[in-house]
mmCIF file of C-alpha atoms and ligand atoms in Angstrom:
data_model
loop_
_atom_site.group_PDB
_atom_site.id
_atom_site.type_symbol
_atom_site.label_atom_id
_atom_site.label_comp_id
_atom_site.label_asym_id
_atom_site.label_seq_id
_atom_site.Cartn_x
_atom_site.Cartn_y
_atom_site.Cartn_z
ATOM 1 C CA MET G 1 33.941 -0.790 11.078
ATOM 2 C CA ASP G 2 31.937 -3.972 11.631
ATOM 3 C CA TYR G 3 28.400 -4.359 10.322
ATOM 4 C CA ASP G 4 25.560 -6.311 11.998
ATOM 5 C CA ARG G 5 25.220 -8.248 8.813
ATOM 6 C CA VAL G 6 26.792 -8.386 5.367
ATOM 7 C CA ILE G 7 25.198 -9.778 2.219
ATOM 8 C CA HIS G 8 27.589 -10.677 -0.568
ATOM 9 C CA GLY G 9 26.460 -11.513 -4.078
ATOM 10 C CA ARG G 10 25.261 -10.219 -7.407
ATOM 11 C CA ILE G 11 23.121 -7.192 -6.600
ATOM 12 C CA VAL G 12 20.749 -5.441 -8.956
ATOM 13 C CA ASP G 13 20.320 -1.732 -8.426
ATOM 14 C CA PRO G 14 18.012 0.144 -10.813
ATOM 15 C CA VAL G 15 20.456 3.051 -11.085
ATOM 16 C CA THR G 16 23.887 1.381 -11.070
ATOM 17 C CA SER G 17 22.735 -1.946 -12.592
ATOM 18 C CA VAL G 18 24.314 -5.341 -11.827
ATOM 19 C CA GLN G 19 27.513 -5.732 -9.792
ATOM 20 C CA GLU G 20 29.106 -8.200 -7.413
ATOM 21 C CA ALA G 21 29.142 -6.418 -4.095
ATOM 22 C CA TYR G 22 29.202 -6.571 -0.314
ATOM 23 C CA VAL G 23 26.210 -4.903 1.312
ATOM 24 C CA GLY G 24 26.886 -3.720 4.889
ATOM 25 C CA ILE G 25 23.771 -3.535 7.062
ATOM 26 C CA ASN G 26 23.198 -1.914 10.471
ATOM 27 C CA GLY G 27 19.836 -1.563 12.170
ATOM 28 C CA GLY G 28 17.975 -2.874 9.130
ATOM 29 C CA ILE G 29 19.407 -0.121 6.888
ATOM 30 C CA ILE G 30 21.970 -0.477 4.101
ATOM 31 C CA ARG G 31 25.040 1.494 5.266
ATOM 32 C CA LYS G 32 27.527 0.605 2.551
ATOM 33 C CA VAL G 33 27.692 -1.079 -0.839
ATOM 34 C CA SER G 34 31.235 -1.999 -1.768
ATOM 35 C CA GLY G 35 33.177 -4.031 -4.303
ATOM 36 C CA LYS G 36 35.591 -4.907 -1.495
ATOM 37 C CA GLU G 37 34.925 -7.238 1.398
ATOM 38 C CA LEU G 38 33.200 -5.735 4.446
ATOM 39 C CA ARG G 39 33.626 -7.007 7.988
ATOM 40 C CA SER G 40 30.832 -8.576 9.988
ATOM 41 C CA PRO G 41 30.279 -11.555 12.321
ATOM 42 C CA ASP G 42 27.367 -12.473 10.037
ATOM 43 C CA ILE G 43 28.280 -12.687 6.344
ATOM 44 C CA THR G 44 25.928 -14.388 3.893
ATOM 45 C CA THR G 45 27.332 -15.185 0.471
ATOM 46 C CA ILE G 46 24.684 -15.755 -2.144
ATOM 47 C CA LEU G 47 25.473 -17.924 -5.137
ATOM 48 C CA GLN G 48 26.509 -16.299 -8.390
ATOM 49 C CA ASP G 49 23.534 -17.574 -10.378
ATOM 50 C CA HIS G 50 21.282 -15.597 -8.043
ATOM 51 C CA TYR G 51 20.194 -11.990 -8.412
ATOM 52 C CA ILE G 52 19.652 -9.901 -5.286
ATOM 53 C CA PHE G 53 16.933 -7.325 -6.015
ATOM 54 C CA PRO G 54 15.521 -4.563 -3.827
ATOM 55 C CA ALA G 55 12.439 -6.185 -2.230
ATOM 56 C CA PHE G 56 9.508 -6.197 -4.632
ATOM 57 C CA ILE G 57 6.650 -3.741 -4.161
ATOM 58 C CA ASP G 58 3.223 -4.468 -5.667
ATOM 59 C CA PRO G 59 1.273 -1.213 -5.996
ATOM 60 C CA HIS G 60 -2.125 -2.803 -6.728
ATOM 61 C CA VAL G 61 -3.654 -5.658 -4.708
ATOM 62 C CA HIS G 62 -7.049 -6.550 -3.265
ATOM 63 C CA LEU G 63 -6.591 -8.351 0.071
ATOM 64 C CA ARG G 64 -10.374 -8.305 0.678
ATOM 65 C CA GLU G 65 -10.497 -7.512 4.388
ATOM 66 C CA PRO G 66 -12.849 -6.572 5.970
ATOM 67 C CA GLY G 67 -15.925 -8.054 4.347
ATOM 68 C CA TRP G 68 -14.745 -10.613 1.845
ATOM 69 C CA GLU G 69 -12.551 -12.788 4.073
ATOM 70 C CA HIS G 70 -13.797 -15.919 2.329
ATOM 71 C CA LYS G 71 -11.702 -14.803 -0.688
ATOM 72 C CA GLU G 72 -8.588 -13.537 1.144
ATOM 73 C CA ASP G 73 -7.445 -11.800 4.326
ATOM 74 C CA PHE G 74 -4.358 -9.876 5.370
ATOM 75 C CA LEU G 75 -2.611 -12.998 6.679
ATOM 76 C CA THR G 76 -3.166 -15.240 3.648
ATOM 77 C CA GLY G 77 -2.726 -12.379 1.181
ATOM 78 C CA SER G 78 0.581 -11.427 2.788
ATOM 79 C CA GLU G 79 1.733 -15.056 2.739
ATOM 80 C CA ALA G 80 0.937 -15.122 -0.974
ATOM 81 C CA ALA G 81 2.989 -11.928 -1.343
ATOM 82 C CA LEU G 82 6.016 -13.447 0.449
ATOM 83 C CA ASN G 83 5.652 -16.592 -1.657
ATOM 84 C CA GLY G 84 6.094 -14.349 -4.693
ATOM 85 C CA GLY G 85 8.972 -12.305 -3.226
ATOM 86 C CA VAL G 86 6.786 -9.237 -2.610
ATOM 87 C CA HIS G 87 7.512 -7.370 0.641
ATOM 88 C CA THR G 88 5.245 -4.335 0.317
ATOM 89 C CA VAL G 89 1.692 -4.225 -1.055
ATOM 90 C CA LEU G 90 -0.653 -1.311 -1.680
ATOM 91 C CA ASP G 91 -4.195 -2.454 -0.921
ATOM 92 C CA MET G 92 -7.285 -1.246 -2.778
ATOM 93 C CA PRO G 93 -10.416 0.234 -1.164
ATOM 94 C CA ASN G 94 -13.196 -1.631 -3.032
ATOM 95 C CA LEU G 95 -14.818 -3.571 -0.214
ATOM 96 C CA PRO G 96 -18.459 -4.182 0.785
ATOM 97 C CA GLU G 97 -18.029 -1.036 2.905
ATOM 98 C CA PRO G 98 -15.892 1.101 0.582
ATOM 99 C CA VAL G 99 -12.814 2.507 2.305
ATOM 100 C CA THR G 100 -13.673 6.179 1.968
ATOM 101 C CA THR G 101 -13.554 7.436 5.566
ATOM 102 C CA PRO G 102 -10.802 7.801 8.202
ATOM 103 C CA GLU G 103 -12.661 5.306 10.444
ATOM 104 C CA ARG G 104 -12.598 2.634 7.760
ATOM 105 C CA LEU G 105 -8.968 3.330 6.952
ATOM 106 C CA LEU G 106 -8.031 3.044 10.625
ATOM 107 C CA ARG G 107 -9.926 -0.226 10.879
ATOM 108 C CA LYS G 108 -7.977 -1.625 7.935
ATOM 109 C CA VAL G 109 -4.672 -0.452 9.389
ATOM 110 C CA ALA G 110 -5.528 -2.369 12.584
ATOM 111 C CA LEU G 111 -6.623 -5.520 10.721
ATOM 112 C CA ALA G 112 -3.457 -5.452 8.613
ATOM 113 C CA ARG G 113 -1.237 -5.803 11.713
ATOM 114 C CA LYS G 114 -1.400 -9.566 11.225
ATOM 115 C CA ALA G 115 0.146 -9.286 7.763
ATOM 116 C CA LYS G 116 3.651 -10.634 7.193
ATOM 117 C CA VAL G 117 4.560 -7.871 4.744
ATOM 118 C CA ASP G 118 4.153 -4.089 4.765
ATOM 119 C CA VAL G 119 0.610 -3.146 3.786
ATOM 120 C CA ARG G 120 -0.310 0.391 2.776
ATOM 121 C CA HIS G 121 -3.871 1.436 2.021
ATOM 122 C CA PHE G 122 -5.574 3.387 -0.718
ATOM 123 C CA ALA G 123 -8.518 5.606 0.108
ATOM 124 C CA GLY G 124 -11.495 5.404 -2.186
ATOM 125 C CA VAL G 125 -13.311 8.567 -3.124
ATOM 126 C CA GLY G 126 -16.898 8.725 -1.914
ATOM 127 C CA ASN G 127 -17.761 11.892 -0.009
ATOM 128 C CA ILE G 128 -15.595 14.672 -1.490
ATOM 129 C CA ASP G 129 -15.415 16.366 1.899
ATOM 130 C CA LEU G 130 -13.531 13.431 3.426
ATOM 131 C CA ILE G 131 -10.680 13.393 0.899
ATOM 132 C CA ARG G 132 -8.498 15.752 2.889
ATOM 133 C CA GLU G 133 -9.035 13.893 6.160
ATOM 134 C CA ASN G 134 -8.045 10.598 4.555
ATOM 135 C CA ALA G 135 -4.656 11.917 3.387
ATOM 136 C CA ARG G 136 -2.883 11.168 6.658
ATOM 137 C CA LEU G 137 -3.709 7.452 6.605
ATOM 138 C CA ALA G 138 -3.725 6.712 2.884
ATOM 139 C CA VAL G 139 -0.773 5.958 0.620
ATOM 140 C CA GLY G 140 -2.838 7.381 -2.236
ATOM 141 C CA TYR G 141 -6.332 7.486 -3.707
ATOM 142 C CA LYS G 142 -8.147 5.222 -6.125
ATOM 143 C CA ILE G 143 -10.575 6.544 -8.686
ATOM 144 C CA TYR G 144 -12.746 4.182 -10.717
ATOM 145 C CA THR G 145 -14.040 5.517 -13.992
ATOM 146 C CA ALA G 146 -16.201 2.401 -14.495
ATOM 147 C CA LYS G 147 -18.103 -0.147 -12.448
ATOM 148 C CA SER G 148 -16.048 -3.103 -11.305
ATOM 149 C CA THR G 149 -16.074 -5.297 -8.180
ATOM 150 C CA GLY G 150 -17.316 -3.003 -5.419
ATOM 151 C CA GLY G 151 -19.122 -0.326 -7.463
ATOM 152 C CA MET G 152 -17.032 2.756 -6.658
ATOM 153 C CA MET G 153 -17.460 4.770 -9.823
ATOM 154 C CA LEU G 154 -17.127 8.568 -9.921
ATOM 155 C CA ASP G 155 -18.657 10.714 -12.647
ATOM 156 C CA ARG G 156 -16.597 13.236 -14.558
ATOM 157 C CA GLU G 157 -17.579 16.328 -12.600
ATOM 158 C CA ASN G 158 -16.913 14.727 -9.224
ATOM 159 C CA ALA G 159 -13.695 13.192 -10.475
ATOM 160 C CA GLU G 160 -12.400 16.649 -11.370
ATOM 161 C CA LYS G 161 -13.391 18.100 -7.998
ATOM 162 C CA ALA G 162 -11.788 15.126 -6.281
ATOM 163 C CA CYS G 163 -8.545 15.490 -8.245
ATOM 164 C CA ARG G 164 -8.185 19.156 -7.278
ATOM 165 C CA ILE G 165 -8.495 18.270 -3.608
ATOM 166 C CA ILE G 166 -6.191 15.266 -3.938
ATOM 167 C CA ALA G 167 -3.601 17.423 -5.717
ATOM 168 C CA ALA G 168 -3.605 19.748 -2.699
ATOM 169 C CA THR G 169 -2.912 16.814 -0.341
ATOM 170 C CA GLY G 170 0.223 15.925 -2.338
ATOM 171 C CA LYS G 171 -0.784 12.243 -2.409
ATOM 172 C CA PRO G 172 -0.936 10.339 -5.704
ATOM 173 C CA VAL G 173 -3.992 8.822 -7.342
ATOM 174 C CA THR G 174 -4.424 5.576 -9.282
ATOM 175 C CA PHE G 175 -7.062 5.588 -12.027
ATOM 176 C CA HIS G 176 -8.973 2.500 -13.137
ATOM 177 C CA CYS G 177 -9.600 3.469 -16.771
ATOM 178 C CA GLU G 178 -12.574 1.977 -18.590
ATOM 179 C CA ASP G 179 -15.173 4.207 -20.249
ATOM 180 C CA GLU G 180 -18.651 2.740 -19.718
ATOM 181 C CA ALA G 181 -20.082 4.788 -22.583
ATOM 182 C CA LEU G 182 -18.130 2.532 -24.941
ATOM 183 C CA PHE G 183 -19.144 -0.797 -23.398
ATOM 184 C CA THR G 184 -21.214 -3.103 -25.622
ATOM 185 C CA GLN G 185 -23.897 -5.711 -25.043
ATOM 186 C CA SER G 186 -21.641 -8.557 -26.232
ATOM 187 C CA GLU G 187 -21.870 -11.871 -24.377
ATOM 188 C CA PHE G 188 -18.082 -12.104 -24.595
ATOM 189 C CA HIS G 189 -16.421 -10.142 -21.783
ATOM 190 C CA GLY G 190 -13.525 -9.032 -24.008
ATOM 191 C CA ASP G 191 -15.916 -7.466 -26.509
ATOM 192 C CA ALA G 192 -18.265 -6.062 -23.864
ATOM 193 C CA ARG G 193 -15.376 -3.901 -22.540
ATOM 194 C CA PRO G 194 -13.477 -3.226 -25.776
ATOM 195 C CA PRO G 195 -10.020 -1.617 -26.228
ATOM 196 C CA GLU G 196 -11.598 1.739 -27.176
ATOM 197 C CA SER G 197 -13.213 1.963 -23.739
ATOM 198 C CA GLU G 198 -9.773 1.818 -22.120
ATOM 199 C CA VAL G 199 -8.191 4.285 -24.513
ATOM 200 C CA SER G 200 -11.024 6.786 -24.130
ATOM 201 C CA ALA G 201 -10.858 6.598 -20.340
ATOM 202 C CA ILE G 202 -7.071 7.008 -20.336
ATOM 203 C CA VAL G 203 -7.318 10.094 -22.552
ATOM 204 C CA LYS G 204 -9.911 11.558 -20.157
ATOM 205 C CA ALA G 205 -7.808 10.724 -17.091
ATOM 206 C CA ALA G 206 -4.744 12.278 -18.747
ATOM 207 C CA ASP G 207 -6.784 15.414 -19.321
ATOM 208 C CA LEU G 208 -7.888 15.500 -15.665
ATOM 209 C CA ILE G 209 -4.309 14.998 -14.523
ATOM 210 C CA ARG G 210 -3.079 17.824 -16.742
ATOM 211 C CA LYS G 211 -5.814 20.208 -15.620
ATOM 212 C CA THR G 212 -5.615 19.513 -11.890
ATOM 213 C CA HIS G 213 -1.859 18.804 -11.619
ATOM 214 C CA VAL G 214 -2.594 15.722 -9.571
ATOM 215 C CA ASN G 215 0.116 13.025 -9.488
ATOM 216 C CA GLY G 216 -1.702 10.355 -11.507
ATOM 217 C CA ASN G 217 -1.034 6.685 -12.256
ATOM 218 C CA ILE G 218 -2.976 4.638 -14.812
ATOM 219 C CA ALA G 219 -3.793 1.163 -13.461
ATOM 220 C CA HIS G 220 -3.371 -2.020 -15.513
ATOM 221 C CA VAL G 221 -2.846 -0.686 -19.059
ATOM 222 C CA SER G 222 -3.900 -3.537 -21.343
ATOM 223 C CA THR G 223 -3.814 -2.251 -24.932
ATOM 224 C CA LYS G 224 -1.251 -0.989 -27.395
ATOM 225 C CA GLU G 225 -3.254 2.215 -27.920
ATOM 226 C CA GLY G 226 -3.687 2.661 -24.168
ATOM 227 C CA LEU G 227 0.077 2.463 -23.765
ATOM 228 C CA ALA G 228 0.531 5.009 -26.570
ATOM 229 C CA ALA G 229 -1.885 7.330 -24.734
ATOM 230 C CA VAL G 230 -0.043 7.111 -21.391
ATOM 231 C CA ARG G 231 3.253 7.664 -23.177
ATOM 232 C CA GLU G 232 1.964 10.697 -24.982
ATOM 233 C CA SER G 233 1.211 12.283 -21.606
ATOM 234 C CA ASN G 234 4.293 10.779 -19.969
ATOM 235 C CA LEU G 235 2.183 9.148 -17.245
ATOM 236 C CA MET G 236 3.164 6.581 -14.659
ATOM 237 C CA HIS G 237 1.276 3.367 -15.355
ATOM 238 C CA GLU G 238 0.932 -0.248 -14.249
ATOM 239 C CA ILE G 239 1.093 -3.374 -16.348
ATOM 240 C CA THR G 240 -0.057 -6.749 -14.990
ATOM 241 C CA PRO G 241 1.552 -10.170 -15.451
ATOM 242 C CA HIS G 242 -1.718 -11.543 -16.845
ATOM 243 C CA HIS G 243 -1.978 -8.925 -19.592
ATOM 244 C CA LEU G 244 1.644 -9.596 -20.551
ATOM 245 C CA TYR G 245 1.435 -13.388 -20.490
ATOM 246 C CA PHE G 246 -2.082 -14.289 -21.609
ATOM 247 C CA ASN G 247 -4.231 -13.067 -24.468
ATOM 248 C CA ARG G 248 -7.822 -13.592 -25.539
ATOM 249 C CA GLU G 249 -6.821 -16.340 -27.946
ATOM 250 C CA SER G 250 -4.568 -18.257 -25.527
ATOM 251 C CA ALA G 251 -6.699 -18.108 -22.393
ATOM 252 C CA ALA G 252 -10.461 -18.429 -22.332
ATOM 253 C CA GLY G 253 -13.095 -19.196 -19.717
ATOM 254 C CA PRO G 254 -14.288 -17.649 -16.474
ATOM 255 C CA LEU G 255 -11.004 -17.999 -14.557
ATOM 256 C CA PHE G 256 -9.516 -15.513 -17.007
ATOM 257 C CA LYS G 257 -12.392 -13.051 -16.768
ATOM 258 C CA VAL G 258 -10.826 -9.811 -15.574
ATOM 259 C CA ASN G 259 -11.162 -6.043 -15.873
ATOM 260 C CA PRO G 260 -9.793 -4.784 -18.152
ATOM 261 C CA PRO G 261 -10.166 -7.988 -20.197
ATOM 262 C CA LEU G 262 -7.334 -9.977 -21.739
ATOM 263 C CA ARG G 263 -6.558 -8.494 -25.165
ATOM 264 C CA SER G 264 -4.873 -9.640 -28.377
ATOM 265 C CA ARG G 265 -1.441 -11.200 -28.760
ATOM 266 C CA ALA G 266 -0.289 -7.955 -30.407
ATOM 267 C CA ASP G 267 -1.400 -5.948 -27.379
ATOM 268 C CA SER G 268 0.584 -8.183 -25.000
ATOM 269 C CA ALA G 269 3.646 -7.852 -27.229
ATOM 270 C CA ALA G 270 3.322 -4.049 -27.279
ATOM 271 C CA LEU G 271 3.173 -3.867 -23.460
ATOM 272 C CA VAL G 272 6.546 -5.635 -23.192
ATOM 273 C CA ASP G 273 8.163 -2.512 -24.600
ATOM 274 C CA SER G 274 7.232 -0.454 -21.525
ATOM 275 C CA VAL G 275 8.571 -3.265 -19.330
ATOM 276 C CA ARG G 276 11.899 -3.386 -21.209
ATOM 277 C CA ARG G 277 12.332 0.350 -20.871
ATOM 278 C CA GLY G 278 11.574 0.128 -17.158
ATOM 279 C CA GLU G 279 8.807 2.712 -17.543
ATOM 280 C CA CYS G 280 5.876 1.042 -15.778
ATOM 281 C CA MET G 281 5.181 -0.610 -12.430
ATOM 282 C CA LEU G 282 4.612 -4.375 -12.523
ATOM 283 C CA ALA G 283 1.333 -4.662 -10.590
ATOM 284 C CA THR G 284 -0.553 -7.909 -10.108
ATOM 285 C CA ASP G 285 -4.025 -6.433 -9.519
ATOM 286 C CA HIS G 286 -4.202 -9.523 -7.241
ATOM 287 C CA ALA G 287 -7.997 -9.959 -7.185
ATOM 288 C CA PRO G 288 -8.805 -13.330 -5.600
ATOM 289 C CA HIS G 289 -12.241 -14.893 -5.964
ATOM 290 C CA THR G 290 -13.021 -18.475 -4.937
ATOM 291 C CA MET G 291 -13.043 -21.172 -7.583
ATOM 292 C CA ALA G 292 -16.754 -21.720 -6.863
ATOM 293 C CA GLU G 293 -17.466 -18.037 -7.521
ATOM 294 C CA LYS G 294 -15.423 -18.093 -10.717
ATOM 295 C CA LEU G 295 -17.216 -21.223 -11.976
ATOM 296 C CA SER G 296 -20.690 -19.914 -11.089
ATOM 297 C CA SER G 297 -23.238 -18.781 -13.668
ATOM 298 C CA ASP G 298 -22.259 -15.135 -13.106
ATOM 299 C CA PRO G 299 -18.485 -15.171 -12.493
ATOM 300 C CA PRO G 300 -16.861 -12.084 -10.950
ATOM 301 C CA SER G 301 -13.904 -10.413 -12.685
ATOM 302 C CA GLY G 302 -10.401 -10.741 -11.302
ATOM 303 C CA MET G 303 -7.640 -13.280 -10.733
ATOM 304 C CA PRO G 304 -4.900 -13.754 -8.112
ATOM 305 C CA GLY G 305 -1.268 -12.916 -8.929
ATOM 306 C CA LEU G 306 0.844 -12.379 -5.812
ATOM 307 C CA ASP G 307 2.140 -15.952 -5.346
ATOM 308 C CA THR G 308 3.691 -15.982 -8.821
ATOM 309 C CA TYR G 309 5.157 -12.447 -8.943
ATOM 310 C CA GLY G 310 8.812 -13.505 -8.675
ATOM 311 C CA ASN G 311 8.416 -16.442 -11.065
ATOM 312 C CA PHE G 312 6.917 -14.049 -13.551
ATOM 313 C CA VAL G 313 9.859 -11.640 -13.176
ATOM 314 C CA LEU G 314 12.204 -14.542 -13.984
ATOM 315 C CA TRP G 315 10.170 -15.172 -17.128
ATOM 316 C CA LEU G 316 10.529 -11.517 -18.113
ATOM 317 C CA LEU G 317 14.315 -11.757 -17.675
ATOM 318 C CA ARG G 318 14.684 -15.043 -19.521
ATOM 319 C CA ALA G 319 11.942 -15.156 -22.149
ATOM 320 C CA LYS G 320 11.422 -11.439 -22.813
ATOM 321 C CA TYR G 321 15.046 -10.270 -22.459
ATOM 322 C CA VAL G 322 14.198 -7.657 -19.867
ATOM 323 C CA SER G 323 17.421 -6.343 -18.293
ATOM 324 C CA PRO G 324 17.853 -6.837 -14.537
ATOM 325 C CA ALA G 325 18.024 -3.047 -14.032
ATOM 326 C CA ALA G 326 14.721 -2.548 -15.893
ATOM 327 C CA ALA G 327 13.216 -5.391 -13.829
ATOM 328 C CA ALA G 328 14.323 -3.606 -10.628
ATOM 329 C CA LYS G 329 12.651 -0.406 -11.846
ATOM 330 C CA ILE G 330 9.280 -2.015 -12.534
ATOM 331 C CA THR G 331 9.265 -4.243 -9.429
ATOM 332 C CA SER G 332 10.210 -1.661 -6.786
ATOM 333 C CA TYR G 333 12.026 1.537 -7.751
ATOM 334 C CA ASN G 334 9.211 3.174 -9.745
ATOM 335 C CA ALA G 335 6.575 2.324 -7.141
ATOM 336 C CA ALA G 336 8.758 3.504 -4.239
ATOM 337 C CA ARG G 337 9.325 6.848 -5.941
ATOM 338 C CA PHE G 338 5.822 7.343 -7.243
ATOM 339 C CA PHE G 339 4.156 6.584 -3.892
ATOM 340 C CA SER G 340 6.962 8.054 -1.734
ATOM 341 C CA ILE G 341 7.488 4.817 0.172
ATOM 342 C CA ALA G 342 10.698 3.164 1.394
ATOM 343 C CA GLY G 343 12.685 0.839 -0.840
ATOM 344 C CA GLY G 344 13.547 0.495 -4.493
ATOM 345 C CA ARG G 345 17.356 0.561 -4.375
ATOM 346 C CA ILE G 346 20.328 -1.335 -3.024
ATOM 347 C CA ALA G 347 22.245 1.738 -1.941
ATOM 348 C CA GLU G 348 23.235 3.567 1.242
ATOM 349 C CA GLY G 349 20.287 4.648 3.366
ATOM 350 C CA PHE G 350 17.757 2.251 1.831
ATOM 351 C CA PRO G 351 16.046 -0.550 3.801
ATOM 352 C CA ALA G 352 17.908 -3.868 3.900
ATOM 353 C CA LYS G 353 15.048 -5.803 2.334
ATOM 354 C CA PHE G 354 15.744 -7.987 -0.652
ATOM 355 C CA THR G 355 14.138 -10.418 -3.069
ATOM 356 C CA ILE G 356 16.480 -13.089 -4.378
ATOM 357 C CA LEU G 357 15.866 -14.817 -7.685
ATOM 358 C CA GLY G 358 17.818 -17.877 -8.822
ATOM 359 C CA THR G 359 18.260 -18.245 -12.569
ATOM 360 C CA GLU G 360 19.089 -21.984 -12.519
ATOM 361 C CA GLY G 361 16.480 -24.702 -12.914
ATOM 362 C CA GLU G 362 12.789 -24.124 -13.319
ATOM 363 C CA THR G 363 9.546 -24.003 -11.358
ATOM 364 C CA VAL G 364 6.261 -25.633 -12.270
ATOM 365 C CA ILE G 365 3.386 -23.564 -10.884
ATOM 366 C CA ARG G 366 0.673 -25.599 -9.131
ATOM 367 C CA ASN G 367 -2.579 -24.501 -7.512
ATOM 368 C CA GLY G 368 -1.649 -26.607 -4.477
ATOM 369 C CA ASP G 369 1.469 -24.514 -3.805
ATOM 370 C CA MET G 370 -0.392 -21.201 -3.646
ATOM 371 C CA LYS G 371 -0.743 -19.356 -0.328
ATOM 372 C CA THR G 372 -3.651 -17.203 -1.465
ATOM 373 C CA LYS G 373 -6.854 -18.246 0.283
ATOM 374 C CA CYS G 374 -8.634 -18.710 -3.050
ATOM 375 C CA GLY G 375 -6.263 -21.633 -3.726
ATOM 376 C CA TRP G 376 -5.759 -21.254 -7.457
ATOM 377 C CA THR G 377 -3.644 -19.389 -9.993
ATOM 378 C CA PRO G 378 -4.157 -18.597 -13.673
ATOM 379 C CA PHE G 379 -0.612 -19.971 -14.161
ATOM 380 C CA ASP G 380 -1.480 -23.490 -12.912
ATOM 381 C CA GLY G 381 0.626 -25.963 -14.918
ATOM 382 C CA VAL G 382 2.938 -23.282 -16.388
ATOM 383 C CA THR G 383 6.707 -23.861 -16.172
ATOM 384 C CA PHE G 384 8.672 -20.717 -15.365
ATOM 385 C CA PRO G 385 12.480 -20.467 -15.492
ATOM 386 C CA GLY G 386 14.506 -20.279 -12.275
ATOM 387 C CA LYS G 387 13.385 -20.175 -8.670
ATOM 388 C CA ILE G 388 12.528 -17.718 -5.945
ATOM 389 C CA ILE G 389 15.158 -18.132 -3.213
ATOM 390 C CA ARG G 390 14.045 -18.035 0.407
ATOM 391 C CA LEU G 391 16.945 -17.788 2.823
HETATM 392 C C1 LIG N 1 -11.104 -6.325 -9.200
HETATM 393 C C2 LIG N 1 -11.643 -7.038 -7.978
HETATM 394 O O1 LIG N 1 -12.094 -8.161 -8.072
HETATM 395 O O2 LIG N 1 -11.559 -6.437 -6.894
HETATM 396 N N1 LIG N 1 -11.373 -7.093 -10.369
HETATM 397 C C3 LIG N 1 -10.723 -7.038 -11.554
HETATM 398 O O3 LIG N 1 -11.165 -7.679 -12.512
HETATM 399 N N2 LIG N 1 -9.622 -6.321 -11.712
HETATM 400 C C4 LIG N 1 -11.749 -4.995 -9.223
HETATM 401 C C5 LIG N 1 -11.027 -4.001 -10.043
HETATM 402 O O4 LIG N 1 -9.982 -3.483 -9.620
HETATM 403 O O5 LIG N 1 -11.514 -3.680 -11.118
HETATM 404 ZN ZN1 LIG N 2 -7.753 -3.807 -9.092
#
């Protein structure tokens, strides 16, 4: 049998690990993965120092449309995603008009048609009565347990009600875990939202998840104790590149202001363990704000991350000794399974969408090379190993 297209090279599958293989593709779907040559009029051989991954999925981004198009929109945000090797993004609902109704979800679906990658949308939880109606259009729900950009916080009683209804829809829910009761008056952002506030909120979310049987994910775990808490309850969780790479000693100033804040060096080191075991989802929490906003007297929290996703994965492989199979789990497989979306493997029946990373050479990250509309990256000036390959 002839295939429309065959890709030949070193593939990384999260289940079967690394092998040299021929991938036979028909109609955009992988039909065969074989150690032996497959026939096709269109065979692409990819160099041996390259890894072919299932296309990356980022389960936590803020593409800002509608309402904050001066920071980002679906076109620029999706170009930033492609620049980083990310082919599917899950977009958050915290906008000037919170995305808590079917009308607002539909509007976002229409606006996202201009995107160059697959965009799926979270529903926020406002009116409890609308949760069920939103299930059809939403990839999942987002619950904030603290105020952040957009002010979408739910109190405990409503969060429990919401979780029971969400559980009945079968859709998953991502929790932003910071307990406001443990915030302090400190001038320093990292002390104003201390590690205990994350741990307390995670313990409460774990309790809600257990009680309501909802399929819960803990967003951006940033502390060693927070990771211990998600592990104790065996919960799906996200870890961000910025919490792995930076810490409160190495990176200061308003550009690095983010929720949850950057933590200690020891916290970053502890998070690597979840990455190495392939337990988490690598999520950027891509939260672009303009440079002018970030340098203002009252800087907002959040930093962009999509453009540098693939470079960061190369750093995990090279500098943190993360295995390619574990990298495939945290960059696509876990998110595809958790959110029941396509992708995550290079195997029969999966979409023929790939991200190719080259391990030779290096890449210096520059603000000027970013596709995000905000035009900057926290990694400006950083040298990462290897290159993202665009065919
Ligand atoms: C996010 C943003 O700017 O939308 N900021 C952040 O620091 N992570 C909001 C959020 O998800 O908390
Ligand atoms: Zn976020």
